[in-house]
XYZ file of C-alpha atoms in Angstrom:
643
model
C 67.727 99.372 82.371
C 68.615 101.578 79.398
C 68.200 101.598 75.790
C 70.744 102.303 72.622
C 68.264 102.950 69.922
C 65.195 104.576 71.959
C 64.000 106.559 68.970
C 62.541 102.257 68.091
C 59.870 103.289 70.133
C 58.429 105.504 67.719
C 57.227 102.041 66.293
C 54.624 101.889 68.897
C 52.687 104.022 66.882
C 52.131 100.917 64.649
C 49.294 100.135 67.481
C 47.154 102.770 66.298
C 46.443 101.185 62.655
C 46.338 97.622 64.237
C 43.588 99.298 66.589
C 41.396 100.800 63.778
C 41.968 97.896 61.687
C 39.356 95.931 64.294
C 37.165 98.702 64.642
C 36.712 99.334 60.988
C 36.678 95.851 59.856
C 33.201 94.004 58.579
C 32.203 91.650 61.919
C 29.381 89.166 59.457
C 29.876 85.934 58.796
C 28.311 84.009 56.331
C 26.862 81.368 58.169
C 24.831 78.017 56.686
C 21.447 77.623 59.336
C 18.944 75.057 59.489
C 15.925 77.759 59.974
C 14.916 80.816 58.693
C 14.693 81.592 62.585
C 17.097 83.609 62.176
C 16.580 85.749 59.655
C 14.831 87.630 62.938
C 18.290 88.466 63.806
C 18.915 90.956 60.984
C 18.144 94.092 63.018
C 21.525 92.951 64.912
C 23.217 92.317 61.914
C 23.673 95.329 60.559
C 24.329 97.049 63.870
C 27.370 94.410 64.046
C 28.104 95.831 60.074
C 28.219 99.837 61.538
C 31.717 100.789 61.538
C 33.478 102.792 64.298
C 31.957 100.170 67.264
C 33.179 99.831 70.659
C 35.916 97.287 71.315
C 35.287 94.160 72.542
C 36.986 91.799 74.175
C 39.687 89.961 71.853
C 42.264 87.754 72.137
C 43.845 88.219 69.012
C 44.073 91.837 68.861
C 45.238 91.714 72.525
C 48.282 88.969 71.231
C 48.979 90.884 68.081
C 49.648 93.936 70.202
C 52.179 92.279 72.535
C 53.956 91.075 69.667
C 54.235 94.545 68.219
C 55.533 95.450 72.317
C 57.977 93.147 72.257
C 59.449 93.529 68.668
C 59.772 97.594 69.366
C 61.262 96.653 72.566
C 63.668 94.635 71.021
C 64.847 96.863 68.295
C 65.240 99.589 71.133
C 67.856 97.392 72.378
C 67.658 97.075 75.905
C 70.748 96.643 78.099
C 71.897 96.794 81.766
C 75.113 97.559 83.017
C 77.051 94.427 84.182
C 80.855 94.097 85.304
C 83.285 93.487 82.222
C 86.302 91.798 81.601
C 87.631 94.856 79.424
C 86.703 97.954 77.597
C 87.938 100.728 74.631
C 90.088 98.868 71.714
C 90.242 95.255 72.705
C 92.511 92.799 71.126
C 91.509 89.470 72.721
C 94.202 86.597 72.303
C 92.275 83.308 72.087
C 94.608 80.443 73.074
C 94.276 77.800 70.138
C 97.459 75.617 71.051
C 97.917 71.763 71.848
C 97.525 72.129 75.546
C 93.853 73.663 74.436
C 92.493 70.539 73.867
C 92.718 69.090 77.098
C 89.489 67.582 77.775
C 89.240 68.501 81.818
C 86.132 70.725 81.406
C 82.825 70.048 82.630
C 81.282 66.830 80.531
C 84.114 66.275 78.847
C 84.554 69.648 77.635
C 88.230 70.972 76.168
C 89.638 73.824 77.081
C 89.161 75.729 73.654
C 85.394 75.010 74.027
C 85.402 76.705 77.430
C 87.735 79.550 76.294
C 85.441 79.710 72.889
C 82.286 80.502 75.843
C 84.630 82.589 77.974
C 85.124 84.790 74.892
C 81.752 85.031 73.692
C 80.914 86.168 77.454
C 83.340 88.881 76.764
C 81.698 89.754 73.252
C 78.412 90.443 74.802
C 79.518 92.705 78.167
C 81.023 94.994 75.054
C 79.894 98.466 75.369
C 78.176 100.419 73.064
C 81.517 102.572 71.825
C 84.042 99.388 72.376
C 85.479 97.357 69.751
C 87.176 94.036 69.584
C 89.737 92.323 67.604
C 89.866 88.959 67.791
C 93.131 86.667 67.202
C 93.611 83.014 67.051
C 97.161 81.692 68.647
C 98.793 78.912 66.891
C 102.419 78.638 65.616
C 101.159 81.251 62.883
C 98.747 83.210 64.609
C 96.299 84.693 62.392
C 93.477 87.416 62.969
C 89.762 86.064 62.821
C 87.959 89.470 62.895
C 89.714 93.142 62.385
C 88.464 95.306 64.656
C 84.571 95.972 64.818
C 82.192 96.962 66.432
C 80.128 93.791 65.252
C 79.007 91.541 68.120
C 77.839 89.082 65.002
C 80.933 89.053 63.127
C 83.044 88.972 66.539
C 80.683 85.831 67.529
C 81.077 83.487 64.376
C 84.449 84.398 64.024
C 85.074 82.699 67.892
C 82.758 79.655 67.128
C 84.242 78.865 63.760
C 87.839 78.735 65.079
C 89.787 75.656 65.723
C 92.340 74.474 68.007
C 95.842 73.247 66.505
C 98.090 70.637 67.645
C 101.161 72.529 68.043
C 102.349 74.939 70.029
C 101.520 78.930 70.360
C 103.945 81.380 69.183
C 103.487 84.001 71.626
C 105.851 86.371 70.659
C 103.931 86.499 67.277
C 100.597 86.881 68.800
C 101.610 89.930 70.811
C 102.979 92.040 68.022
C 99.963 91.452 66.284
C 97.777 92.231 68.827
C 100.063 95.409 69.275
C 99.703 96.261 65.903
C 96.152 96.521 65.948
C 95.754 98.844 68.323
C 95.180 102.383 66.598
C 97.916 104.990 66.712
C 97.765 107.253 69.684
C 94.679 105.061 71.517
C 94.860 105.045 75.181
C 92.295 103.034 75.546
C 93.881 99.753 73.990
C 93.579 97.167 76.346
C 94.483 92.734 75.512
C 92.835 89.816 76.715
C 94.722 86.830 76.959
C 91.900 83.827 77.191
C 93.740 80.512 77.801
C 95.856 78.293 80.288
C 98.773 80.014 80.754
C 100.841 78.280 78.848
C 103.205 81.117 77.362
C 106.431 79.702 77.646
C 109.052 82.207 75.585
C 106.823 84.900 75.782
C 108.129 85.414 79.869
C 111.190 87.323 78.163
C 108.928 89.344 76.284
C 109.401 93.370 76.413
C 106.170 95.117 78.471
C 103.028 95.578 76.123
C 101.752 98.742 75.756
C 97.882 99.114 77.334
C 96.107 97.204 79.956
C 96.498 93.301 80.167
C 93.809 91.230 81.492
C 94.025 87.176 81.244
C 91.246 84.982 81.775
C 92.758 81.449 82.844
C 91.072 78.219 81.433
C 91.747 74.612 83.013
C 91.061 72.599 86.006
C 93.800 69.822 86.419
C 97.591 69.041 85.908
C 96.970 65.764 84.938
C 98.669 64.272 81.660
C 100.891 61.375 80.819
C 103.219 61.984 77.509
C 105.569 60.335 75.489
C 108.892 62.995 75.151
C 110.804 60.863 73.375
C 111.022 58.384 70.374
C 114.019 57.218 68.296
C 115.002 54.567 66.392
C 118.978 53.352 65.620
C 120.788 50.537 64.150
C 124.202 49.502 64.627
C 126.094 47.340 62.298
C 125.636 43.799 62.621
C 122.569 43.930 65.376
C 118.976 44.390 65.320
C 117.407 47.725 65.100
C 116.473 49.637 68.569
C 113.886 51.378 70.053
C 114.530 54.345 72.532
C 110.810 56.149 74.007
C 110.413 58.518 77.234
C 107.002 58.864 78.904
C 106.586 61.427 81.887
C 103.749 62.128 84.281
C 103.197 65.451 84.513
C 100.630 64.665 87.212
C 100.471 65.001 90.661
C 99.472 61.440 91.360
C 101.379 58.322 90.317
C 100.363 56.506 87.048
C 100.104 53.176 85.991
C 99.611 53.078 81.989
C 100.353 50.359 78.890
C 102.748 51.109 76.607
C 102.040 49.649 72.943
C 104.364 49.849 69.690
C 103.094 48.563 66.617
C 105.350 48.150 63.594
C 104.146 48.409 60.324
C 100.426 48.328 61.153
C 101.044 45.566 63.527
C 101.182 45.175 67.606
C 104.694 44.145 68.623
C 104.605 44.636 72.044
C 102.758 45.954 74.572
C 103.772 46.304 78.771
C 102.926 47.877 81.577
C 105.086 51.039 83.438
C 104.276 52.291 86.430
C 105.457 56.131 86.284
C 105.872 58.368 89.456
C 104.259 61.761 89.960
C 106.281 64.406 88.212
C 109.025 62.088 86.760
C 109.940 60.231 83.322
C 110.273 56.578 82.406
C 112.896 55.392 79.835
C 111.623 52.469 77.586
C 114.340 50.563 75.160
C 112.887 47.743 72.746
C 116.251 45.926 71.895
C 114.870 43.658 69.074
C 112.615 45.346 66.447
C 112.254 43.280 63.482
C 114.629 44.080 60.296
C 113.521 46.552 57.116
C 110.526 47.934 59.146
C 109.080 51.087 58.268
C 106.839 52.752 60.428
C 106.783 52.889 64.158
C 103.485 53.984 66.296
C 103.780 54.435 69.984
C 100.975 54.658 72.322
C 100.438 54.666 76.012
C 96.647 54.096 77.923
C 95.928 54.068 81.448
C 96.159 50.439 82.993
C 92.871 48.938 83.437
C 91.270 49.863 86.957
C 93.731 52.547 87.171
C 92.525 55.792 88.326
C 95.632 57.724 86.162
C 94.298 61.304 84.734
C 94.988 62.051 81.513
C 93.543 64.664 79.702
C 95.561 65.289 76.484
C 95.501 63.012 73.961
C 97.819 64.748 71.576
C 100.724 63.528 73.142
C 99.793 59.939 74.018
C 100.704 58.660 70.625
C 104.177 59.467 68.893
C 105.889 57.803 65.708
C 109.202 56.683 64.193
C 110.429 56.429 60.710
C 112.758 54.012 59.535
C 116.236 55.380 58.732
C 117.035 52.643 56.484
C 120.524 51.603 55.340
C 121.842 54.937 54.812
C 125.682 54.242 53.675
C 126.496 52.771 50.617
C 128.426 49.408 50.689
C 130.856 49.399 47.750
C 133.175 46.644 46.686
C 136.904 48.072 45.025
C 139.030 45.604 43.187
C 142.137 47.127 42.100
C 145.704 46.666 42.382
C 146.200 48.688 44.886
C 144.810 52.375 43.271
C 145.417 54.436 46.739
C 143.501 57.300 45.093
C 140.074 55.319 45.093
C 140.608 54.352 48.327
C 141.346 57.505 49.772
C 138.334 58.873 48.028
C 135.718 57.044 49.496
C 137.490 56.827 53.023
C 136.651 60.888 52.856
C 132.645 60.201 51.794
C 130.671 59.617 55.021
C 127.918 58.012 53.069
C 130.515 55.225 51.398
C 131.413 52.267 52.957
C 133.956 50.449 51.018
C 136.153 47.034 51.150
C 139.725 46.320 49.108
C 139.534 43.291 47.390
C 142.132 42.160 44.845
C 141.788 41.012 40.904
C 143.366 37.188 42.670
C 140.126 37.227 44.871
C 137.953 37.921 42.555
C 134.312 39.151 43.221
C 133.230 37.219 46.686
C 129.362 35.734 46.961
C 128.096 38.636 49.328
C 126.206 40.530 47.382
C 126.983 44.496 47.787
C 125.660 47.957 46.883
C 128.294 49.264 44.292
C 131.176 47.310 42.752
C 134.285 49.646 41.397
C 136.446 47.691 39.189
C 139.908 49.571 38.463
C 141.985 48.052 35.459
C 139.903 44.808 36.314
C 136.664 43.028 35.078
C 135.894 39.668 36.264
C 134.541 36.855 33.759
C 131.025 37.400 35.168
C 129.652 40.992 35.409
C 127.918 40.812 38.997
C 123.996 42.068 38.888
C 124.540 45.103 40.622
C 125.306 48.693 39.903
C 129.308 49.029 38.859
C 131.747 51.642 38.339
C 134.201 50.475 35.919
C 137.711 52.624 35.684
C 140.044 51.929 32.630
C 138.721 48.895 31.319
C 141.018 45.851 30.190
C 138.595 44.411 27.786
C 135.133 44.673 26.087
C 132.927 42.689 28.772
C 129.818 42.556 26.309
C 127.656 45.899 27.465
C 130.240 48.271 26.274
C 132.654 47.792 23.051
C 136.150 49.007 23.469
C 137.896 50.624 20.738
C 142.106 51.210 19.839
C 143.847 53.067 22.430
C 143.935 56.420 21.347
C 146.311 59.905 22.383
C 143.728 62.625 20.923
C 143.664 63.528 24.787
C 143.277 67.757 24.388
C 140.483 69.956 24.792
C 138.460 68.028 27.358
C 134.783 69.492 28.034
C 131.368 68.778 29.884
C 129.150 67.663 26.747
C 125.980 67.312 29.570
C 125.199 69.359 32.682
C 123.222 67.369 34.901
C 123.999 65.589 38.121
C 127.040 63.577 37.666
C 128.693 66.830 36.610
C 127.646 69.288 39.073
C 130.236 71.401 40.124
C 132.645 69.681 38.088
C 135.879 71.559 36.097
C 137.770 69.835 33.330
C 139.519 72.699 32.152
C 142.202 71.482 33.413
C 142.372 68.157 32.644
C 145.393 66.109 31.246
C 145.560 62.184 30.031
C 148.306 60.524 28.327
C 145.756 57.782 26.859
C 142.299 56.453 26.688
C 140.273 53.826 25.461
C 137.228 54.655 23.259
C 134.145 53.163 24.810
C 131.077 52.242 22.297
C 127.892 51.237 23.817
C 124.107 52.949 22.696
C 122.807 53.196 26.438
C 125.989 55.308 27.568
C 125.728 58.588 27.439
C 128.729 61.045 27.350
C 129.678 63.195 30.225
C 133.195 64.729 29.618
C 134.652 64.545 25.924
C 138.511 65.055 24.804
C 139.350 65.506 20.566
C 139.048 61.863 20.430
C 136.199 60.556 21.748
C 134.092 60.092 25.026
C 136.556 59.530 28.147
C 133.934 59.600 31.077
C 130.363 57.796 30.838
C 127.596 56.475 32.343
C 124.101 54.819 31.561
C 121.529 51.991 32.819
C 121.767 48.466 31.446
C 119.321 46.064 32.716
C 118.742 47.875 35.839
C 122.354 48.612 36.478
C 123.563 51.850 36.476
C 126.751 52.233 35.186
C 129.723 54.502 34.944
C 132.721 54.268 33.244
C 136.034 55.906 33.091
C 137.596 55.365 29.971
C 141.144 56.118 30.985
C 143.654 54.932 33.965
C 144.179 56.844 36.607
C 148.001 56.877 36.605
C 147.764 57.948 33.045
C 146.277 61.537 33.795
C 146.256 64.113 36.653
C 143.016 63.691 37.588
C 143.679 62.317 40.954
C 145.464 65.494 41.814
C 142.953 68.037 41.072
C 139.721 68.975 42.994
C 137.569 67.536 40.371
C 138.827 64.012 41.086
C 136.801 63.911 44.301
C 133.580 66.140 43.396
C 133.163 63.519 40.348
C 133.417 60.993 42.942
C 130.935 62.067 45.066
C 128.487 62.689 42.400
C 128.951 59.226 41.191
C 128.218 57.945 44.774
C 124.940 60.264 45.133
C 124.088 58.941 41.644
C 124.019 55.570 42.625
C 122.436 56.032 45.848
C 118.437 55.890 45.319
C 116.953 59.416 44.190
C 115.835 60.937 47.733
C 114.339 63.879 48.455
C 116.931 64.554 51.742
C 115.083 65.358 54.427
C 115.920 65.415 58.621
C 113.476 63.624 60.007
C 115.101 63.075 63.686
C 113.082 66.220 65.590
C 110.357 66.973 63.211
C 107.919 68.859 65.596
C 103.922 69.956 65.145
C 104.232 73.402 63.863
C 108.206 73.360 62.772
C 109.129 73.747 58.941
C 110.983 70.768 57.012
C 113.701 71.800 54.570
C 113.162 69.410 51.675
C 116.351 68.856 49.255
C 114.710 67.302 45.730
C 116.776 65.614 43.466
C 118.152 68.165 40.340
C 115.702 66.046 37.953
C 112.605 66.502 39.933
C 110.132 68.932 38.528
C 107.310 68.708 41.514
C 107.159 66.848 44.774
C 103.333 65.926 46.346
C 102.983 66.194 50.310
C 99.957 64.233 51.732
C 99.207 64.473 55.565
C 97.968 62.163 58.183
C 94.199 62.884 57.671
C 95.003 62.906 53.718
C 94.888 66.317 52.487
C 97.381 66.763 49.908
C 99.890 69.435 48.567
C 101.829 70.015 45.696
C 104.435 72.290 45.089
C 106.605 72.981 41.674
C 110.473 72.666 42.260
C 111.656 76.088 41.245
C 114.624 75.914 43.402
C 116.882 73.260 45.279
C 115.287 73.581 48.297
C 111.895 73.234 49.559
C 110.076 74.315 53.069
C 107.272 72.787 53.866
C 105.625 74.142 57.231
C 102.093 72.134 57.392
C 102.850 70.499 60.085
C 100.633 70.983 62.201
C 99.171 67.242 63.058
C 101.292 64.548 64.501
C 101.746 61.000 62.250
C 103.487 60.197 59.445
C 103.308 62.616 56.353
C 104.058 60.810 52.924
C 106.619 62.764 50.555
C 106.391 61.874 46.758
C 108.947 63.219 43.941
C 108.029 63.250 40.587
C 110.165 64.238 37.128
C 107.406 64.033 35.096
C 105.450 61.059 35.297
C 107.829 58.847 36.777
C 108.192 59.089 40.256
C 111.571 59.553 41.787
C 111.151 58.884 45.437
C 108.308 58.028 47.875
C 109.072 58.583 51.659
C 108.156 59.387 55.029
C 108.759 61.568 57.579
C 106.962 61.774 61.158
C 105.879 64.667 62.899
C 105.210 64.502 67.071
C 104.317 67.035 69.466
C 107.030 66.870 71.856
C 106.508 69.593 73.086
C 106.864 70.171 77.615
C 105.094 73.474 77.438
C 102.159 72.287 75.779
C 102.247 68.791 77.255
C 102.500 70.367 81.353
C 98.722 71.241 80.988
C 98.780 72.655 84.447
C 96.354 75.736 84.679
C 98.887 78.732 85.674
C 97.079 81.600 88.238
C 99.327 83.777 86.589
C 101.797 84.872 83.551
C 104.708 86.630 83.319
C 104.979 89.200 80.173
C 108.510 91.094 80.569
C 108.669 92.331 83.879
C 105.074 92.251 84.416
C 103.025 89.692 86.144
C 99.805 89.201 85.167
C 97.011 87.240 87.281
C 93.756 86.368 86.519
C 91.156 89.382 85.905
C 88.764 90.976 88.309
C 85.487 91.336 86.399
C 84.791 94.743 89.134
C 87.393 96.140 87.277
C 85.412 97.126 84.288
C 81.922 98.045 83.292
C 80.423 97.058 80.539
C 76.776 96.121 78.441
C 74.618 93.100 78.638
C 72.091 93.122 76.173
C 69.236 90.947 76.187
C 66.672 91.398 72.908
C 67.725 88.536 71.461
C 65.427 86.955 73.893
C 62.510 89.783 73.680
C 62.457 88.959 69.617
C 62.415 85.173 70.777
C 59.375 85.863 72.730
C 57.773 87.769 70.030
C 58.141 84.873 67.394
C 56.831 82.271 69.696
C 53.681 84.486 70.539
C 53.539 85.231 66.816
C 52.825 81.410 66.044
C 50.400 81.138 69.027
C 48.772 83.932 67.571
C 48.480 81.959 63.606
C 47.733 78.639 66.024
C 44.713 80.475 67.696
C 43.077 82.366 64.516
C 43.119 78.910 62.444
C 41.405 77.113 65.543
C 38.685 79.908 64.478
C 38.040 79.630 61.453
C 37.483 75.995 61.992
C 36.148 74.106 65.124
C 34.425 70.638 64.676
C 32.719 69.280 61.378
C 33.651 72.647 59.892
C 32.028 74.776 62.424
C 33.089 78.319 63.362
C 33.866 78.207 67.016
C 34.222 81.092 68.975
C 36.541 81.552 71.362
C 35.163 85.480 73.151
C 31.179 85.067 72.059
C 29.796 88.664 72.723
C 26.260 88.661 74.689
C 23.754 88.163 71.500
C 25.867 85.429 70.137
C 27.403 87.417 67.493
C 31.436 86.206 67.168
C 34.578 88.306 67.630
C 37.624 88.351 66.055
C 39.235 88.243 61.753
């Protein structure tokens, strides 16, 4: 055994005052008697009242001196020498990803609460000159405690950390670690504590310094779901597609659920081989769903392992009707059609002004040089019209046709150049709820507005009567129209959304903020300075809600779903070994290393519990039954020892 502060023994000389205290110290007690008996007893008295006596026996003084033994004991910090993971500048790497909470330890224990005792075993074999830096390894990894010397610090900085449910970026975590070490050290050494599961960090460069990893896990067994996806095809019922493997080495049997919209819709039984993947297709999910939630359990009386639950549940988000039906009726204006033949988000049938507007009921109705007796109740984009139909007021044909501007930037006109422009003719169009896009000398010639829930746009000229079919600004006006009439969305891909991946988030041009709220409810707002958007909390699976506000109003509120799928994190087999570069690295030798156990947490233990025995035992004292002193060490003429 040796010591790091021995110079705390000079405390022992505390013993000498606690000594003379009980030599010193009056030994009479006032004591109520019956008889004046003994009043013969004063002769003893005072010889008990002389100072400087001999010591007598005493339990108190005895206990009060093994406290003060133990307590200089413990600040002398006693150690022994016991074999050690690592020493020098350690930067210990403390696996936090998905596969960490696998629940195979002993009772029930996950991995990250067997890594978080691995690496407090670590803390305390530090030596007296090492120090530690301690790094958490998520898809950001982050740096708990700088380095220090601090056992304390290094401690609640391991127990307060969490795991994540996405996977580690290893590649990250090294340079970090790297960076840490100081410049010229060649004593830098890294501790990898976790289950091996590296993945891209096998075409990693070498690190610079030792490299010691400390594997954590038991068993391979886990059953995920890989895959989940939604499509519909015109004219049939959505579809389900889902993948489960066994990444086991025994074969499963498990229950696959889906519940739609809060509500089981099916749920049936797969029997999955070791080591391979079942393909489940639901052919008939019920129209204008939402939200999808997979799930798969072991089969009752099955004895399936299955450790991680991360991966056993996985959503889908409804694409919805993403194209926009529109209705044309026109005498044959080849420009419109060829227009919305080239937008992949239009999809658009020819009707003629003989047909007139059928029953069906569709998105978007374009009415060239046409307007049926009826307006239909649905949004309408009305080119050159004949007559006033009773939202709008037309005026006299006017040729004032030069000098055509934008009069309003804003998302109809985006990227839009009338410079150019040239019309023969036009027809003034008066109406309170349009508002003016593009202006010539005489009056308004492009428009647009909402009228009882419609919107509307109108195009107060024909198109054989100007050039704008020819020019680029024919189609861009087009295509703003279309996105304009479309519902305000914040676009969004929401096909491979992963834990720990960013989402690119495309608000509307009127939005001002947009309001993120996770699965467990935390929510996030950010202020749209910009077009776009990255958001990168992801890091729990379910279905995040994304709301878009201009103001008050709100623009859009959506979904998007986030799922591990993820084969690194979901193969929770323990690896022996890792591969960094052109290195392989196996599990550490604890003979390599030396290092310091110290143990006065437990001498300073001691000395508090003997401190209370000590309060327990001078109470009992002063008061024994019916208030009588009772003493414990009664010295041979009856006379009491001890406070």
């Amino acid at each position: 055994m040796s010591f790091l502060t021995p110079l705390a023994f000079l405390g022992a000389i505390l013993a000498g005052p606690i000594i003379l205290m009980y030599m010193l110290r009056l030994r009479r007690r006032e004591v109520l008697v019956s008889s004046t008996f003994l009043w013969q007893q004063v002769l003893q008295d005072n010889e008990a009242n002389t100072p400087w006596q001999r010591l007598r026996r005493n339990l108190l003084l005895f206990l009060q001196l093994l406290i003060l033994a133990l307590l200089v004991f413990a600040l002398a910090r006693p150690f022994i020498t016991v074999p050690a993971v690592s020493t020098g500048q350690i930067a210990l790497l403390l696996d936090a990803s998905a596969s960490m909470n696998a629940a195979d330890g002993q009772q029930d224990a996950t991995r990250f609460e067997v890594a978080q005792q691995r690496a407090l075993d670590i803390v305390e074999t530090m030596g007296e000159d090492d120090t530690m830096t301690v790094i958490r390894v998520t898809d950001v990894p982050a740096v708990l405690a700088p380095q220090t010397q601090d056992r304390a610090v290094l401690r609640d900085a391991i127990l307060n950390a969490e795991p994540s449910a996405a996977r580690a970026d290893w590649n990250a975590a090294l340079t970090l670690a790297a960076g840490t070490s100081t410049a010229g050290a060649t004593d830098f050494s890294l501790v990898i504590v976790g289950d091996g599961g590296v993945g891209a960090a096998d075409a990693l460069p070498g690190v610079q310094g030792e490299i010691s990893y400390v594997p954590i896990g038991r068993s391979g067994g886990n059953i995920a779901i890989t895959a989940l996806a939604t499509r519909s095809l015109g004219g049939d019922p959505p579809q389900l597609f889902a993948q489960v493997r066994n990444y086991g080495d025994e074969d499963a049997e498990i229950i696959f659920d889906l519940e739609v919209d809060g509500e089981i819709f099916t749920a049936e039984r797969y029997d999955v081989p070791a080591g391979d993947t079942v393909s489940v297709v639901s052919e008939a999910l019920p129209p204008g769903f939402q939200v999808i939630e997979a799930g798969i359990t072991p089969a009752t009386g099955s004895e399936t392992q299955d450790f991680l639950a991360d991966d056993n549940v996985a959503y889908a988000i409804s694409e919805g009707n993403s194209t926009l039906e529109a209705l044309v009726i026109s005498n044959g204006n080849v420009f419109v059609d060829r227009v919305l033949g080239s937008l992949p988000t239009v999809s658009h049938i020819n009707g003629s002004p003989e047909q007139g507007v059928p029953s069906r009921a569709f998105d978007l109705y374009i009415f060239d040089s046409y307007l049926p007796p009826t307006l239909p109740n649905g949004d309408m984009l009305i080119i050159n019209p004949p007559r006033s139909p009773g939202i709008f007021t037309l005026g006299e044909p006017s040729e004032e046709t030069g000098s055509p501007e934008i009069v309003e930037q804003n998302e109809l006109t985006l990227f839009l150049d009338v410079d150019s422009l040239n019309i023969r003719e036009f027809t003034p169009v008066t109406a309170s709820w349009l508002e003016p896009l593009v202006a010539v000398e005489g009056g308004d010639v492009i428009l647009a507005g909402e009228n009882n829930g419609r919107q509307v746009g109108v195009i107060a000229f024909g198109l054989g009567n100007s050039d704008l079919p020819l020019q680029i600004a024919f189609p861009i006006l087009m295509n703003n129209f279309m996105d304009w009439y479309r519902p305000d969305t914040a676009a969004f891909d929401t096909t491979a959304v992963r834990t720990g991946e960013s989402l690119t988030i495309t608000p509307p041009l009127r939005a001002d903020r947009v309001r993120v709220t996770k699965p467990d409810g935390d929510q996030r707002e950010f202020d749209v300075d910009s077009g776009l958007l990255i958001y990168a909390d992801t890091d729990l699976t379910g279905v995040y809600r994304v709301e878009v506000f201009d103001g008050s109003e709100t623009l859009q509120d959506a979904q998007f779903a986030v799922n591990l799928f993820d084969a690194v994190e979901s193969d929770i087999a323990p690896r022996s070994e890792i591969t960094l570069g052109q290195t392989v690295i196996t599990e550490v030798s604890d003979e390599e290393e030396r290092g310091q156990r110290e143990f006065w947490r437990w001498l300073a233990l001691i000395a508090v519990v003997i401190l209370m025995l000590e309060w327990f035992i001078y109470h009992r004292r002063l008061a024994g039954p019916r208030g009588v002193f009772r003493p414990l060490f009664p010295n041979q003429r009856g006379a009491t020892a001890g406070r």
